[in-house]
PDB file of C-alpha atoms in Angstrom:
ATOM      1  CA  UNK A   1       0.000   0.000   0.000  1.00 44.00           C
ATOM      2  CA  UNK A   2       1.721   3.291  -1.021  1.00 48.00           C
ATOM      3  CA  UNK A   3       2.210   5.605   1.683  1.00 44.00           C
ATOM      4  CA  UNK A   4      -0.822   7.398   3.903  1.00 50.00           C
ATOM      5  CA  UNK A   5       0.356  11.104   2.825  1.00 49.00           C
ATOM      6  CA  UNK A   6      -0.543  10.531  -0.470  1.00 49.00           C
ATOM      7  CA  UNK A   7      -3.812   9.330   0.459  1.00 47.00           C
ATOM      8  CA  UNK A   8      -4.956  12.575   3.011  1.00 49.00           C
ATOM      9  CA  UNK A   9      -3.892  14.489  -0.537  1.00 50.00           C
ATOM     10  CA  UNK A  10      -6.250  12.511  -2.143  1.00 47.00           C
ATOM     11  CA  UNK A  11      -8.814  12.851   0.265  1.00 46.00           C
ATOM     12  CA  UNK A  12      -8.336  16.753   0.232  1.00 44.00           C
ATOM     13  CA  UNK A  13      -8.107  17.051  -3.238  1.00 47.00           C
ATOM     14  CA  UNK A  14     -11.577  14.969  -3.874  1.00 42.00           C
ATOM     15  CA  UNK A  15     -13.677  16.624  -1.239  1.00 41.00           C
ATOM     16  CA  UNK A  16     -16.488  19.497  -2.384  1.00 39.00           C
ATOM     17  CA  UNK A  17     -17.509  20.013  -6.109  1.00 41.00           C
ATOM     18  CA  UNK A  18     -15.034  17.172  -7.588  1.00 52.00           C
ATOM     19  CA  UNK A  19     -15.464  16.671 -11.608  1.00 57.00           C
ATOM     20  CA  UNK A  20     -17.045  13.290 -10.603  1.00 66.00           C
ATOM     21  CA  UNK A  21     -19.956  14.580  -8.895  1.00 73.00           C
ATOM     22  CA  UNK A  22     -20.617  17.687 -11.116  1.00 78.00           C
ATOM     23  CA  UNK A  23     -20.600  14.926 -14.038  1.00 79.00           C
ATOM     24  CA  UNK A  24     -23.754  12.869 -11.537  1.00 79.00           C
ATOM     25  CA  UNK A  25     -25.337  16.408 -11.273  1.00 80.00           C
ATOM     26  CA  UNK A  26     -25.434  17.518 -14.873  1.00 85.00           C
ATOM     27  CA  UNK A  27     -26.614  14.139 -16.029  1.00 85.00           C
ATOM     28  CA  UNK A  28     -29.338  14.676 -13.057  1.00 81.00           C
ATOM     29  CA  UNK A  29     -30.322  17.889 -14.379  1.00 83.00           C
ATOM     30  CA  UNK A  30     -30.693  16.541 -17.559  1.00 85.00           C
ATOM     31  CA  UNK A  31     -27.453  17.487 -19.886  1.00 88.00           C
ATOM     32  CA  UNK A  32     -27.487  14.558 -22.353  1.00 89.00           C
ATOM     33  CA  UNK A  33     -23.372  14.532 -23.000  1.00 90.00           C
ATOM     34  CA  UNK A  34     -23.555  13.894 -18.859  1.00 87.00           C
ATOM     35  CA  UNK A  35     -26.236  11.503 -19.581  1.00 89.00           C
ATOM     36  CA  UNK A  36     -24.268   9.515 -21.676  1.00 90.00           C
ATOM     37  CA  UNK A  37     -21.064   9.503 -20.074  1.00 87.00           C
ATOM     38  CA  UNK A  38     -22.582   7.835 -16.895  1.00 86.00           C
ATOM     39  CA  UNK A  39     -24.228   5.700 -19.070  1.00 88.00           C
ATOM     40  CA  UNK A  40     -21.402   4.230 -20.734  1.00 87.00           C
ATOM     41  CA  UNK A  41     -19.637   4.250 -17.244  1.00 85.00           C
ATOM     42  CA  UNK A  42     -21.774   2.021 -15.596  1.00 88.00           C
ATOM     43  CA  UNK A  43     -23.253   0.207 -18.643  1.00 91.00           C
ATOM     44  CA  UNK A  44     -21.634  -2.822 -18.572  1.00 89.00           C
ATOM     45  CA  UNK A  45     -21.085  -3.595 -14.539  1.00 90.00           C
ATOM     46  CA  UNK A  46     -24.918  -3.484 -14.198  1.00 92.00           C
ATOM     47  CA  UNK A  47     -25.248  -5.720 -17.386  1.00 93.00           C
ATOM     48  CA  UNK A  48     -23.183  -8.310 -16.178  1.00 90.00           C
ATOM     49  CA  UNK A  49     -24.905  -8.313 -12.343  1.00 89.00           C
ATOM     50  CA  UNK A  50     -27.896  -8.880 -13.636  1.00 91.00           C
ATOM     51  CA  UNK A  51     -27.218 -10.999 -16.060  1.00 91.00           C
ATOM     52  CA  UNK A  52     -25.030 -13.376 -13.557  1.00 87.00           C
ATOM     53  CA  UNK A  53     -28.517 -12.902 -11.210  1.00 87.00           C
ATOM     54  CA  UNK A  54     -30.795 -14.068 -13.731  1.00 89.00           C
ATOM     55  CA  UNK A  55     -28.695 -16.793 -15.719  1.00 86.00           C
ATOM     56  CA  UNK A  56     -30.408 -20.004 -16.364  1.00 87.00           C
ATOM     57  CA  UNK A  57     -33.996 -17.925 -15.921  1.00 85.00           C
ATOM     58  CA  UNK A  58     -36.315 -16.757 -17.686  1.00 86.00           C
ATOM     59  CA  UNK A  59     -35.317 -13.337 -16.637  1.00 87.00           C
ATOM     60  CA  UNK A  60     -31.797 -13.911 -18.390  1.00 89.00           C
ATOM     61  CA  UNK A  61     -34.120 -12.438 -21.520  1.00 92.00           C
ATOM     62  CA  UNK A  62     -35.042  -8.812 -19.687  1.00 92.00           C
ATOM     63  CA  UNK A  63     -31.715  -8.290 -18.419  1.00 94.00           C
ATOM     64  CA  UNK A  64     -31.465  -5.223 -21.527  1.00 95.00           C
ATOM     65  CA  UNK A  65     -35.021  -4.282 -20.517  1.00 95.00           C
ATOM     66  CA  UNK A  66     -34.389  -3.642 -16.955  1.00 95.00           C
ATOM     67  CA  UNK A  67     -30.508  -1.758 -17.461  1.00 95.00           C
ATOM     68  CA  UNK A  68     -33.506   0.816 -19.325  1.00 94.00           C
ATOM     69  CA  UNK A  69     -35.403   0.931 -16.442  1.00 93.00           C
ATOM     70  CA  UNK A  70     -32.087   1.922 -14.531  1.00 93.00           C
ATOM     71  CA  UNK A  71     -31.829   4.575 -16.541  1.00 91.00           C
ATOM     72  CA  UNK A  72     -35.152   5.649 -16.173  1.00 88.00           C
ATOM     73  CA  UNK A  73     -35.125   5.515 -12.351  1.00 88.00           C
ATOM     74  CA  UNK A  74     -31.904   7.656 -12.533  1.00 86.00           C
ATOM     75  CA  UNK A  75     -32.889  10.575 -15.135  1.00 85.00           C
ATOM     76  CA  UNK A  76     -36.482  10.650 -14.865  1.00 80.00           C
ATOM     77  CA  UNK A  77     -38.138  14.002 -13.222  1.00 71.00           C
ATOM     78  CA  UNK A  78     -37.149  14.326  -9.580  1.00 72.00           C
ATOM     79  CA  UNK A  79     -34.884  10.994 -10.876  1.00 71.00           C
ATOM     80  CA  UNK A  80     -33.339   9.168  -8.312  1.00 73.00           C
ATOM     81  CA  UNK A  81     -30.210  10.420  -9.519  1.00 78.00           C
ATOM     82  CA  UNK A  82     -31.013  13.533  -8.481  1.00 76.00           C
ATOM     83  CA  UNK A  83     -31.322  12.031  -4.695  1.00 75.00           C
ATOM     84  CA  UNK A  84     -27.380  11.446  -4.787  1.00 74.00           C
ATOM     85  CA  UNK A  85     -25.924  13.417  -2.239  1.00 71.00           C
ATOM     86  CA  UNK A  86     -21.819  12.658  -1.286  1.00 67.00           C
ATOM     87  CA  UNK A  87     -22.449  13.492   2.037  1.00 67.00           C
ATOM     88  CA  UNK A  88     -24.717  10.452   2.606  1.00 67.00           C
ATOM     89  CA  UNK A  89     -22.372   7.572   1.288  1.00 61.00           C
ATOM     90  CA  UNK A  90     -20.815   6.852  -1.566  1.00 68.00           C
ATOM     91  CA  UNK A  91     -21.827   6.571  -5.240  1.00 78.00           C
ATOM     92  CA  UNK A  92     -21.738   2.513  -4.507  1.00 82.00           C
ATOM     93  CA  UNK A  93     -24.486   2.561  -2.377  1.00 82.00           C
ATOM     94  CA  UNK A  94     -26.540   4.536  -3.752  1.00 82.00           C
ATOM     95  CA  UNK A  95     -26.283   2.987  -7.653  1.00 87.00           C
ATOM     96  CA  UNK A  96     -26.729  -0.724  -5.904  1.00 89.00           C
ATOM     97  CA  UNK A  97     -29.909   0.728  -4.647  1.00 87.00           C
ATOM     98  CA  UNK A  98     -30.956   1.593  -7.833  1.00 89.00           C
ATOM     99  CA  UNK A  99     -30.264  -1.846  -9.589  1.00 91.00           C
ATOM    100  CA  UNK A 100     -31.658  -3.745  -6.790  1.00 90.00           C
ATOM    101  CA  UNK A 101     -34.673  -1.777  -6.815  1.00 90.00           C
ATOM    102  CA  UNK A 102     -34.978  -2.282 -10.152  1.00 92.00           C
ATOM    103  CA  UNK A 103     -34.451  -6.282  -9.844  1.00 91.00           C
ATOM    104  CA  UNK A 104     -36.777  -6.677  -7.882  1.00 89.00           C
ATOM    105  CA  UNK A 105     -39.328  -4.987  -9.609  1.00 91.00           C
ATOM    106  CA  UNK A 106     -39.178  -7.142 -12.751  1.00 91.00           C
ATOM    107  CA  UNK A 107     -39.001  -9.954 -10.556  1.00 88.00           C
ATOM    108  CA  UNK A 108     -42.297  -9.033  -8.957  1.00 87.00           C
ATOM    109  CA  UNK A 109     -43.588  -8.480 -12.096  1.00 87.00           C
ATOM    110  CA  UNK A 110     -42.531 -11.704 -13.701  1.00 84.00           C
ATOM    111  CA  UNK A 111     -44.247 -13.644 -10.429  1.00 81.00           C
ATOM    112  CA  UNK A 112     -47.550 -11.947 -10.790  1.00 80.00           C
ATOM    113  CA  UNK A 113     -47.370 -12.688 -14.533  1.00 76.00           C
ATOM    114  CA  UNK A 114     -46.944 -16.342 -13.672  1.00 72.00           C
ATOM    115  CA  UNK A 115     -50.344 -15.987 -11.934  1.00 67.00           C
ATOM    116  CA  UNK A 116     -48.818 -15.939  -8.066  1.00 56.00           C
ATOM    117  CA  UNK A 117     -50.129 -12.886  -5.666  1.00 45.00           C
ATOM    118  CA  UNK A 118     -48.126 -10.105  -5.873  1.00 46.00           C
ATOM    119  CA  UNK A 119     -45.144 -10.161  -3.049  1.00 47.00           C
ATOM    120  CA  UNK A 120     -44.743  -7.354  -0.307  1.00 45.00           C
ATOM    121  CA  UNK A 121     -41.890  -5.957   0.337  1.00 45.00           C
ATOM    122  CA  UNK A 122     -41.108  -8.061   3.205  1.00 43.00           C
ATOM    123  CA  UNK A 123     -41.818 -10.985   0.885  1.00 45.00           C
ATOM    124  CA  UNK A 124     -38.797  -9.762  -1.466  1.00 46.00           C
ATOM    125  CA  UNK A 125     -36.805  -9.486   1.263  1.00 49.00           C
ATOM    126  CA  UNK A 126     -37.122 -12.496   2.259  1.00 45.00           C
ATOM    127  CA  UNK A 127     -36.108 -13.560  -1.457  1.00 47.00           C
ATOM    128  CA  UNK A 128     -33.353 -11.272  -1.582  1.00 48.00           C
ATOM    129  CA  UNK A 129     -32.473 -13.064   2.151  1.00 47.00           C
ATOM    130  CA  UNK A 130     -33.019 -16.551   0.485  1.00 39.00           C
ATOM    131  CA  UNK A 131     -29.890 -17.055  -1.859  1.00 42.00           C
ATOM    132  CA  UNK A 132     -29.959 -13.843  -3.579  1.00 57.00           C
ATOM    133  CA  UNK A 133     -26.340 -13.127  -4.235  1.00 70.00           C
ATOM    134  CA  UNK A 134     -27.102  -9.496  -5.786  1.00 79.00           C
ATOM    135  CA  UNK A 135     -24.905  -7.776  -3.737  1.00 83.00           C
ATOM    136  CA  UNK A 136     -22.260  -9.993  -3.822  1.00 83.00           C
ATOM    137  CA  UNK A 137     -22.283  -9.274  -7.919  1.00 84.00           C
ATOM    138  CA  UNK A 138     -22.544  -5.464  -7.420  1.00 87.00           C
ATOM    139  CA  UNK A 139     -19.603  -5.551  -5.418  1.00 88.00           C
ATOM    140  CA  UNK A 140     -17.452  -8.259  -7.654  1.00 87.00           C
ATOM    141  CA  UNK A 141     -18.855  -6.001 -10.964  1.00 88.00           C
ATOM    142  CA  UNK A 142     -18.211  -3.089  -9.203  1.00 88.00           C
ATOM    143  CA  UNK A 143     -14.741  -3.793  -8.080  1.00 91.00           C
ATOM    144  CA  UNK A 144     -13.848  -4.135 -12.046  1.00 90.00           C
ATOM    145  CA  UNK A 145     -15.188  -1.105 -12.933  1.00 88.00           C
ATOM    146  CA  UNK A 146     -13.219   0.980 -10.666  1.00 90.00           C
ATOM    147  CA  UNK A 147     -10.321  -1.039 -11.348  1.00 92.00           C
ATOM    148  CA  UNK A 148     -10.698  -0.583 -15.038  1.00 90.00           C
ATOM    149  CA  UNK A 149     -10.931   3.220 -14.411  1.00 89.00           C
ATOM    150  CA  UNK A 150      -8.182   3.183 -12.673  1.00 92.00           C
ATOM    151  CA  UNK A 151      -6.026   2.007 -15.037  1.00 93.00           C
ATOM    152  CA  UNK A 152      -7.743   4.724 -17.174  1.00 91.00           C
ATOM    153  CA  UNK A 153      -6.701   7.481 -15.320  1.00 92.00           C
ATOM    154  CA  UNK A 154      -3.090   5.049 -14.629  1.00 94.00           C
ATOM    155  CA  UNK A 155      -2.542   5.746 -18.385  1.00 94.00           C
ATOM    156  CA  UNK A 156      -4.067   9.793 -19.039  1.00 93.00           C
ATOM    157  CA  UNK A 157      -1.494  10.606 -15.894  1.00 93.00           C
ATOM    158  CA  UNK A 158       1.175   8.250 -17.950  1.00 95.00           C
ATOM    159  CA  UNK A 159       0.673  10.203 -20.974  1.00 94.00           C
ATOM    160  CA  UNK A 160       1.056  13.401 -19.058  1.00 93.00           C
ATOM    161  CA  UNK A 161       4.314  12.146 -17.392  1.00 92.00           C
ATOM    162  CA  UNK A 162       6.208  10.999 -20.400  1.00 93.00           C
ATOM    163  CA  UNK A 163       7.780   7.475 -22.122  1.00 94.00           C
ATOM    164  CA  UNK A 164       8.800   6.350 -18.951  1.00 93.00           C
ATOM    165  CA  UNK A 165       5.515   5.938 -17.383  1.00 94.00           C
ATOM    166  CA  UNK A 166       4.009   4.894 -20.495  1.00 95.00           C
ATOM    167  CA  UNK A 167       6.604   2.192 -20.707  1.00 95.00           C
ATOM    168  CA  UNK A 168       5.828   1.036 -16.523  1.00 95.00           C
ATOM    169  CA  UNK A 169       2.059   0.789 -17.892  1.00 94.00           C
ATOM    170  CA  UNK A 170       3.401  -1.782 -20.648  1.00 95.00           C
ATOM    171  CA  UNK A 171       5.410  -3.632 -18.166  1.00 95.00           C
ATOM    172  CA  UNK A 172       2.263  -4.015 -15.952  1.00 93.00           C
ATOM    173  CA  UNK A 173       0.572  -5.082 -18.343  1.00 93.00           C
ATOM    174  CA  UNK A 174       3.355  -7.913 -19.446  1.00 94.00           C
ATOM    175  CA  UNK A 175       3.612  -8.517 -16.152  1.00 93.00           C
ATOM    176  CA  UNK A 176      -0.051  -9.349 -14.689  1.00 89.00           C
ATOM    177  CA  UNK A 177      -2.284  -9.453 -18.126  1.00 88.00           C
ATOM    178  CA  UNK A 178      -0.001 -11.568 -19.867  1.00 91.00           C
ATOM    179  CA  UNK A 179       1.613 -13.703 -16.761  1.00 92.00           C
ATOM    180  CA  UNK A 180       5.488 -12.436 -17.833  1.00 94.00           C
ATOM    181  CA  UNK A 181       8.199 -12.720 -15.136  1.00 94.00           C
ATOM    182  CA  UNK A 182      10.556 -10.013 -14.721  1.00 93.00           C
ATOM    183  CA  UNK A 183      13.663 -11.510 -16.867  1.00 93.00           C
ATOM    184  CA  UNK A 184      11.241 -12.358 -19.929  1.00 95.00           C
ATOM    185  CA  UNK A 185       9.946  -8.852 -19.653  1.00 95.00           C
ATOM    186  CA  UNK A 186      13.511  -7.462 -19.281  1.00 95.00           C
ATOM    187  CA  UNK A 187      15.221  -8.895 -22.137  1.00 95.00           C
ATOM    188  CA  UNK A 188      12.188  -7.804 -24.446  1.00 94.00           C
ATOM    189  CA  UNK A 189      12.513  -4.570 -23.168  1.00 94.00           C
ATOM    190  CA  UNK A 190      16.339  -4.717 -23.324  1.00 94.00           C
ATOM    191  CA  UNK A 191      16.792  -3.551 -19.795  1.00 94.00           C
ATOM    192  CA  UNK A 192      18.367  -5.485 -16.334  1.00 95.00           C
ATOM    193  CA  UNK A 193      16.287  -7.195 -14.366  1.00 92.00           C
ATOM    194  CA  UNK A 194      16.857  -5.281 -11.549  1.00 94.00           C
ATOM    195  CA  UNK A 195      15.351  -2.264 -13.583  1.00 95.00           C
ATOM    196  CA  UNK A 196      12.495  -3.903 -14.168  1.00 95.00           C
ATOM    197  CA  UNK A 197      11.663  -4.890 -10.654  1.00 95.00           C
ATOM    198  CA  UNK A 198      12.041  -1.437  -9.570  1.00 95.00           C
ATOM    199  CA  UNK A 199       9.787   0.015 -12.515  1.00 96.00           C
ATOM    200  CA  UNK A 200       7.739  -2.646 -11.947  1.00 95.00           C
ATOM    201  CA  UNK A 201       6.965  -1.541  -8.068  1.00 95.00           C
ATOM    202  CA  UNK A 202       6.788   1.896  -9.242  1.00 94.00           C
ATOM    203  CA  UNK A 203       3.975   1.034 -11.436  1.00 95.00           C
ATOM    204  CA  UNK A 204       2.157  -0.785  -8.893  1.00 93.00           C
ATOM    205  CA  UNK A 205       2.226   2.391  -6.907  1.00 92.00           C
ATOM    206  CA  UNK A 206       0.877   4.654  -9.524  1.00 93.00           C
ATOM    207  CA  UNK A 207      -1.902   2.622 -10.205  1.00 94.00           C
ATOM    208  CA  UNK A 208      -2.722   2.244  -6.494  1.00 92.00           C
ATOM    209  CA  UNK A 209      -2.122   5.649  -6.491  1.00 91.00           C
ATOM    210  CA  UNK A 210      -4.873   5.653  -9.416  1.00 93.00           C
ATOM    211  CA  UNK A 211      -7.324   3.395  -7.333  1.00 93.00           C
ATOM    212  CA  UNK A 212      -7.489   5.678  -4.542  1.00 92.00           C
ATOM    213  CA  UNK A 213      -8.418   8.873  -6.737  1.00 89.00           C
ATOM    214  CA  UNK A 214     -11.488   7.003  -8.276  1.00 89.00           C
ATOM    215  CA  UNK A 215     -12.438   5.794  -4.927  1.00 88.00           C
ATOM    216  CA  UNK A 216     -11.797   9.392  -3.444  1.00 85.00           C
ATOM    217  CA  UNK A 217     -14.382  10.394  -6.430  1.00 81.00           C
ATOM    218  CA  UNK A 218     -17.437   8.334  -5.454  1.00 80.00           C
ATOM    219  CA  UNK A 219     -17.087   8.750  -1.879  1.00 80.00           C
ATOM    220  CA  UNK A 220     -15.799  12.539  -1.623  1.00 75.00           C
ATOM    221  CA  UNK A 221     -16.195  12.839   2.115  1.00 77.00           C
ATOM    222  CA  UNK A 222     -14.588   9.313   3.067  1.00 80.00           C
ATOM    223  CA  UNK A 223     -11.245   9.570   5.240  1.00 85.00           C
ATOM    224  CA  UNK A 224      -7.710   8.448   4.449  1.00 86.00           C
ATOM    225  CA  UNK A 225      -8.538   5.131   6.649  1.00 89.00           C
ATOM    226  CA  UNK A 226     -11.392   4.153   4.906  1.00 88.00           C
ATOM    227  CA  UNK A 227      -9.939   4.831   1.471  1.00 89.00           C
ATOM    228  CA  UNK A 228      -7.175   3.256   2.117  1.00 89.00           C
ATOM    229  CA  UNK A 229      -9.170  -0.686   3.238  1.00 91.00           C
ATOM    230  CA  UNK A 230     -11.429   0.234   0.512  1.00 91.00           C
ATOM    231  CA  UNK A 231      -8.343   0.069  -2.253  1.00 92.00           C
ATOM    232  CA  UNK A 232      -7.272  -3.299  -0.234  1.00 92.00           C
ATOM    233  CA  UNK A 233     -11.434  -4.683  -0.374  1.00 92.00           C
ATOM    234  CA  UNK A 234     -11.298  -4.079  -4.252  1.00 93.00           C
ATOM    235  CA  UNK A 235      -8.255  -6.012  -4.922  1.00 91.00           C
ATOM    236  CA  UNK A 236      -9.272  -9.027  -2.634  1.00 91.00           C
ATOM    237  CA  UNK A 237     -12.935  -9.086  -4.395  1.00 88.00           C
ATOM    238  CA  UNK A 238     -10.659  -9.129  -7.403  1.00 88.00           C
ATOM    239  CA  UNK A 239      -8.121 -11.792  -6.298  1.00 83.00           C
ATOM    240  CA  UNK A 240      -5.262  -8.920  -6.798  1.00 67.00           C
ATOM    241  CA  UNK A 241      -4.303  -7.961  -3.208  1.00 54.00           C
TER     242      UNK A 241
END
């Protein structure tokens, strides 16, 4: 874990009216370029929750049909969206809300279709209770998308930085996307070894570094502490820790 100074910075630096959160407003008031970035943000972690929830079922065929009804919930008047506030959580929280909300609404729906009485809401909690591993695939789905930002924001700080960084982001990925050890990776790259395991820990850094300033993002008001076992959480969802 890189060192807790750089974290407080983060923390600082992420607090009040961060580019993450003006992006959540302006898609909640309704600007459609802000629209479609969160879209396209959180397309594809949603998609794959619910379709790991519903696989095997006959829901498996609404999965596209109920990501719309996300949407809807979110950027509707007085949209859920809207109801996001950084001083009451994180952005985690409140989007598993959202999808669970929704999930649970076509699942309702799809009972009463089959001709059963409508459930309560205590009744889908108790189904939700009963094996429903929903949250579990937020998180896991989740985990990946903040990852795969990170290295996002790894590589536009890279690009800022120079050849060298952009050439640590290359051995990272030789190194843990295509399973290289050190020495392979150091006589492609025509360097010593030891070179490589020092760029190599260097990278790891930046991109924790990079974790940390997404995770600052959703949760804006979150301390150093927290920030810091939420970075270690995401990798051991992810099996990376």
């Amino acid at each position: 874990m890189r060192p807790r100074h750089i974290i407080c910075r983060l923390v600082a630096n992420a607090t009040g009216d961060n580019t993450w959160w003006t992006m959540i407003r302006a898609a909640a008031g309704g600007e459609p370029e802000a629209r479609d970035v969160f879209a396209r943000r959180y397309h594809q972690m949603i998609r794959a929750c619910l379709v790991d929830r519903w696989r095997g079922k006959p829901l498996a065929a609404c999965v596209d049909d109920v990501v719309q009804d996300v949407w809807h919930d979110c950027f509707k008047a007085e949209s859920a969206l809207a109801r996001a506030d950084p001083h009451k959580g994180g952005f985690r929280g409140f989007l598993f809300g959202v999808v669970r909300t929704c999930a649970l609404r076509a699942e309702s729906a799809r009972a009463r279709e089959r001709g059963r009485m409508a459930a309560d809401d205590s009744d889908l909690d108790t189904l939700v209770a009963k094996g429903d591993r929903l949250s579990v695939m937020f998180d896991r789905e989740w985990a990946r998308a903040v990852v795969h930002e990170a290295r996002r924001v790894q590589t536009a700080h890279a690009k800022s930085k120079g050849e060298p960084a952009l050439r640590r982001i290359e051995m990272l990925r030789m190194r843990f996307e295509e399973d290289w050890m050190p020495r392979r990776i150091a006589e492609q790259m025509q360097l010593s070894a030891e070179v490589v395991s020092q760029e190599l820990l260097r990278a790891k850094n930046e991109f924790l570094t990079a974790l940390a300033e997404v995770i600052a993002f959703h949760h804006p008001h979150a301390s150093a502490s927290w920030i810091e076992s939420e970075v270690k959480r995401i990798l051991d969802l992810l099996g990376q820790a």
